[in-house]
Each structure stands twice: as C-alpha cells, then as structure tokens.
Amino acid sequence: MPARSCDFTHAITRRPATTITAGLRAVDTGTPDLATMERHHADYVAALRSTGATVIELGPLEDFPDSVFVEDTALCLPEGAVVMRPGAPSRLGEAAAMAPHLRALYAEVRSIEGQDSFIEGGDILVTEREILVGRSARTNAAGIAELARLVAGWGHRLREVATPPGVLHFKTDCSLLDAETILATRRLDASGCFAGYRVIHTAEGEEAAANTIRFNGLVLMPAGFPRTRDRLAAAGYDLREIANSECAKLDGGMSCLSLRFTPRPA
Ligand code: CIR
C-alpha cells in the first residue's frame, strides 16, 4: 500500500544562487563552490525524477543566499500547504517567495502569521501517523502552536519534541525511511522521541548521514558515510548516494533541498 509519508507525485527544488557563498553556517569550514554545488544539485534532481515524480525546478533567488534549502519554507501535506515563518531573519522572505508556487498546485495554502511565531520545515518530520516538530533555535513554541491549529483542521496530530542543543534542525539528526522506520543519531534517539517506531542508528562518527530522504522507492543519502550506507543496504533500502560536500558547509543535507508532496485534488 502506498505510504503518504514516503510516496510523492511532486517535488519542488530551487537552483542555488551565486550568493550561496554567503549562506548561513554554524561553523565556517570553507566557502561552498557554486559550480560543484550545481553539479550535486543536478544529481539530486535527477534522482528524484528517476522515480517518476514531477520535479518543479525554480530559478535562483539571488537576494536569499540560503534559498536552495527550500524545505524550510513550507510544510506540504496532502490536504494543503502551510507557508512557514523561518526563524533566521535572512530567510524570512524565502517563504513568501514560495507561496505562489504552492498556490499553483494546492487548493488550500495557509500561512504561519503570528509576529512572534517562528518555524522552519527542517524541524518537521511527517510520519504515517503524526507530525513531529522539534523546538530549536529556529522554531519556537508559538510557531509550533500555530502550526498545530492549522493542521488540526486537516485531521493531523502534531507532537512537539526537542531538537538537540547545538543541532540546527530536528531533521538534521533523523529521517523517515518507511512508514514505520526512522534513521536517527543515537543522541536524538536517546531523548525517547521515537518510542513506537523502528529506529536504525547512524554509525558512530557518521551523524551527518542522518539527514536522508525516502522518496518513492529510493532513499537518497549523502555520499561519504559507508558504515551507515551498509546498514541501510542490509536493511533492504534502495539507496542513491548524492555528493553533498558544498551544502554540508552550510549545514544542509538531503531533506533541505526539496519539498516533497502529493497534492490531493480539490
Ligand atoms: C541555514 O542555516 O538555514 C541553512 N544554511 C541550512 C538550512 C538547512 N535546512 C534544513 O536542514 N532543512
């Protein structure tokens, strides 16, 4: 049976802007190279398309250095989309720029509007049974409460959890592998937030492999994490390794680079 949390007809991506060199980063490990990032991005888009999905590739937004990381701008559910209010001031305008593209695909598009509400898509993990939202430096209680009200009308249950201190987003440390299974770092799983799920841990020292995506039949994972790759392969997942060296310099991974969804016909 198709799982709504893993099976998608559509994805939206945005090509990196030349201003990507000014993208936000927790620790400076070097300037990302645009041409290399563009190559990696093209591989990522090709992998999504190879599953048969429609991938809408938006053009670069030069005014927003981090705009390649489209996941943070919206939550896309079958019933409708919710435009986020990113907690990073330099990223607020990215959400507004995404809204018209969502309106073209969805009958219903809602928005986080409270001036004190902040929430980024990277803190939201949609599973088959619930929506987990990690409170973080980018996502606050007011943003989570507002999202809970907006999605309750669509029949979705939201559970607030904690993004570990010093970790950018909840999904920096976890991802959904199938309707029942989560890939997570040990430090996040130790919080107990995945009770009731099957959890596969990233290998020690490979915590950056936690941000993967299940997209239709594939699991896209960042290249360079052989022990975690072997664990996922042994568990039977069909893997695609995507080079991610340039996005990693800006704390970005597989989930950040797309919005993934199946809009329900109005
Ligand atoms: C930022 O700090 O906002 C970007 N440099 C990285 C965003 C990554 N997005 C994500 O994990 N969903």
Short mmCIF file of N, CA and C and ligand atoms in Angstrom, two decimals, residues 23-26 66 69 71-72 88 91 120-123 138 168-169 171-172 211 247 250-253 255-257, ligand 1:
data_model
loop_
_atom_site.label_atom_id
_atom_site.label_comp_id
_atom_site.label_asym_id
_atom_site.label_seq_id
_atom_site.Cartn_x
_atom_site.Cartn_y
_atom_site.Cartn_z
N GLY A 23 25.85 32.00 2.48
CA GLY A 23 24.84 31.24 3.23
C GLY A 23 25.20 31.08 4.70
N LEU A 24 24.19 30.90 5.50
CA LEU A 24 24.39 30.75 6.95
C LEU A 24 25.12 29.45 7.26
N ARG A 25 25.93 29.47 8.28
CA ARG A 25 26.62 28.24 8.72
C ARG A 25 26.96 28.38 10.20
N ALA A 26 26.88 27.25 10.92
CA ALA A 26 27.19 27.29 12.35
C ALA A 26 28.68 27.47 12.56
N ASP A 66 20.43 31.43 1.18
CA ASP A 66 20.10 30.06 1.60
C ASP A 66 18.88 29.48 0.88
N PHE A 69 17.71 25.85 0.00
CA PHE A 69 17.19 24.94 1.04
C PHE A 69 15.68 25.14 1.20
N GLU A 71 13.17 23.35 1.71
CA GLU A 71 12.34 22.64 2.70
C GLU A 71 11.89 23.53 3.85
N ASP A 72 12.71 24.51 4.18
CA ASP A 72 12.41 25.33 5.35
C ASP A 72 11.25 26.30 5.14
N ALA A 88 15.35 32.31 11.05
CA ALA A 88 16.56 33.04 10.64
C ALA A 88 16.09 34.30 9.90
N ARG A 91 16.16 34.66 6.19
CA ARG A 91 15.44 33.67 5.39
C ARG A 91 13.93 33.92 5.35
N GLU A 120 10.57 26.45 11.02
CA GLU A 120 11.22 26.10 9.76
C GLU A 120 10.94 24.63 9.44
N GLY A 121 10.77 24.35 8.16
CA GLY A 121 10.41 23.00 7.72
C GLY A 121 11.41 21.93 8.15
N GLY A 122 12.66 22.30 8.32
CA GLY A 122 13.68 21.33 8.72
C GLY A 122 13.42 20.74 10.10
N ASP A 123 12.58 21.42 10.88
CA ASP A 123 12.25 20.90 12.21
C ASP A 123 11.02 20.00 12.20
N ARG A 138 15.53 27.82 15.74
CA ARG A 138 14.78 28.40 14.61
C ARG A 138 13.26 28.26 14.76
N LEU A 168 21.13 22.08 14.24
CA LEU A 168 20.35 23.10 13.54
C LEU A 168 18.87 22.78 13.55
N HIS A 169 18.50 21.64 12.99
CA HIS A 169 17.09 21.27 12.85
C HIS A 169 16.86 19.86 13.37
N LYS A 171 15.43 17.48 11.84
CA LYS A 171 15.77 16.50 10.79
C LYS A 171 17.25 16.52 10.39
N THR A 172 18.03 17.41 10.99
CA THR A 172 19.48 17.27 10.83
C THR A 172 19.89 15.91 11.39
N ASN A 211 20.48 12.84 7.87
CA ASN A 211 19.54 13.60 7.03
C ASN A 211 19.48 12.99 5.64
N CYS A 247 26.81 21.71 0.13
CA CYS A 247 25.68 22.03 1.02
C CYS A 247 26.06 21.76 2.48
N LEU A 250 27.19 24.45 4.63
CA LEU A 250 26.13 25.36 5.09
C LEU A 250 25.10 24.61 5.93
N ASP A 251 25.49 23.48 6.48
CA ASP A 251 24.62 22.69 7.36
C ASP A 251 23.38 22.16 6.64
N GLY A 252 23.49 21.95 5.34
CA GLY A 252 22.34 21.45 4.56
C GLY A 252 22.56 20.02 4.12
N GLY A 253 21.48 19.27 4.01
CA GLY A 253 21.57 17.88 3.57
C GLY A 253 20.46 17.52 2.60
N SER A 255 17.29 16.44 2.92
CA SER A 255 15.89 16.87 3.05
C SER A 255 15.72 18.34 2.71
N CYS A 256 16.74 19.14 3.06
CA CYS A 256 16.63 20.60 2.90
C CYS A 256 16.40 21.03 1.46
N LEU A 257 16.82 20.18 0.52
CA LEU A 257 16.87 20.61 -0.89
C LEU A 257 15.56 20.43 -1.65
C1 CIR B 1 20.51 27.60 7.33
O1 CIR B 1 21.30 27.74 8.27
O2 CIR B 1 19.33 27.95 7.40
C2 CIR B 1 21.00 26.97 6.06
N1 CIR B 1 22.38 27.31 5.87
C3 CIR B 1 20.83 25.47 6.07
C4 CIR B 1 19.40 25.04 6.08
C5 CIR B 1 19.23 23.58 6.09
N2 CIR B 1 17.87 23.23 6.02
C6 CIR B 1 17.34 22.13 6.54
O3 CIR B 1 18.00 21.39 7.26
N3 CIR B 1 16.04 21.90 6.34
#
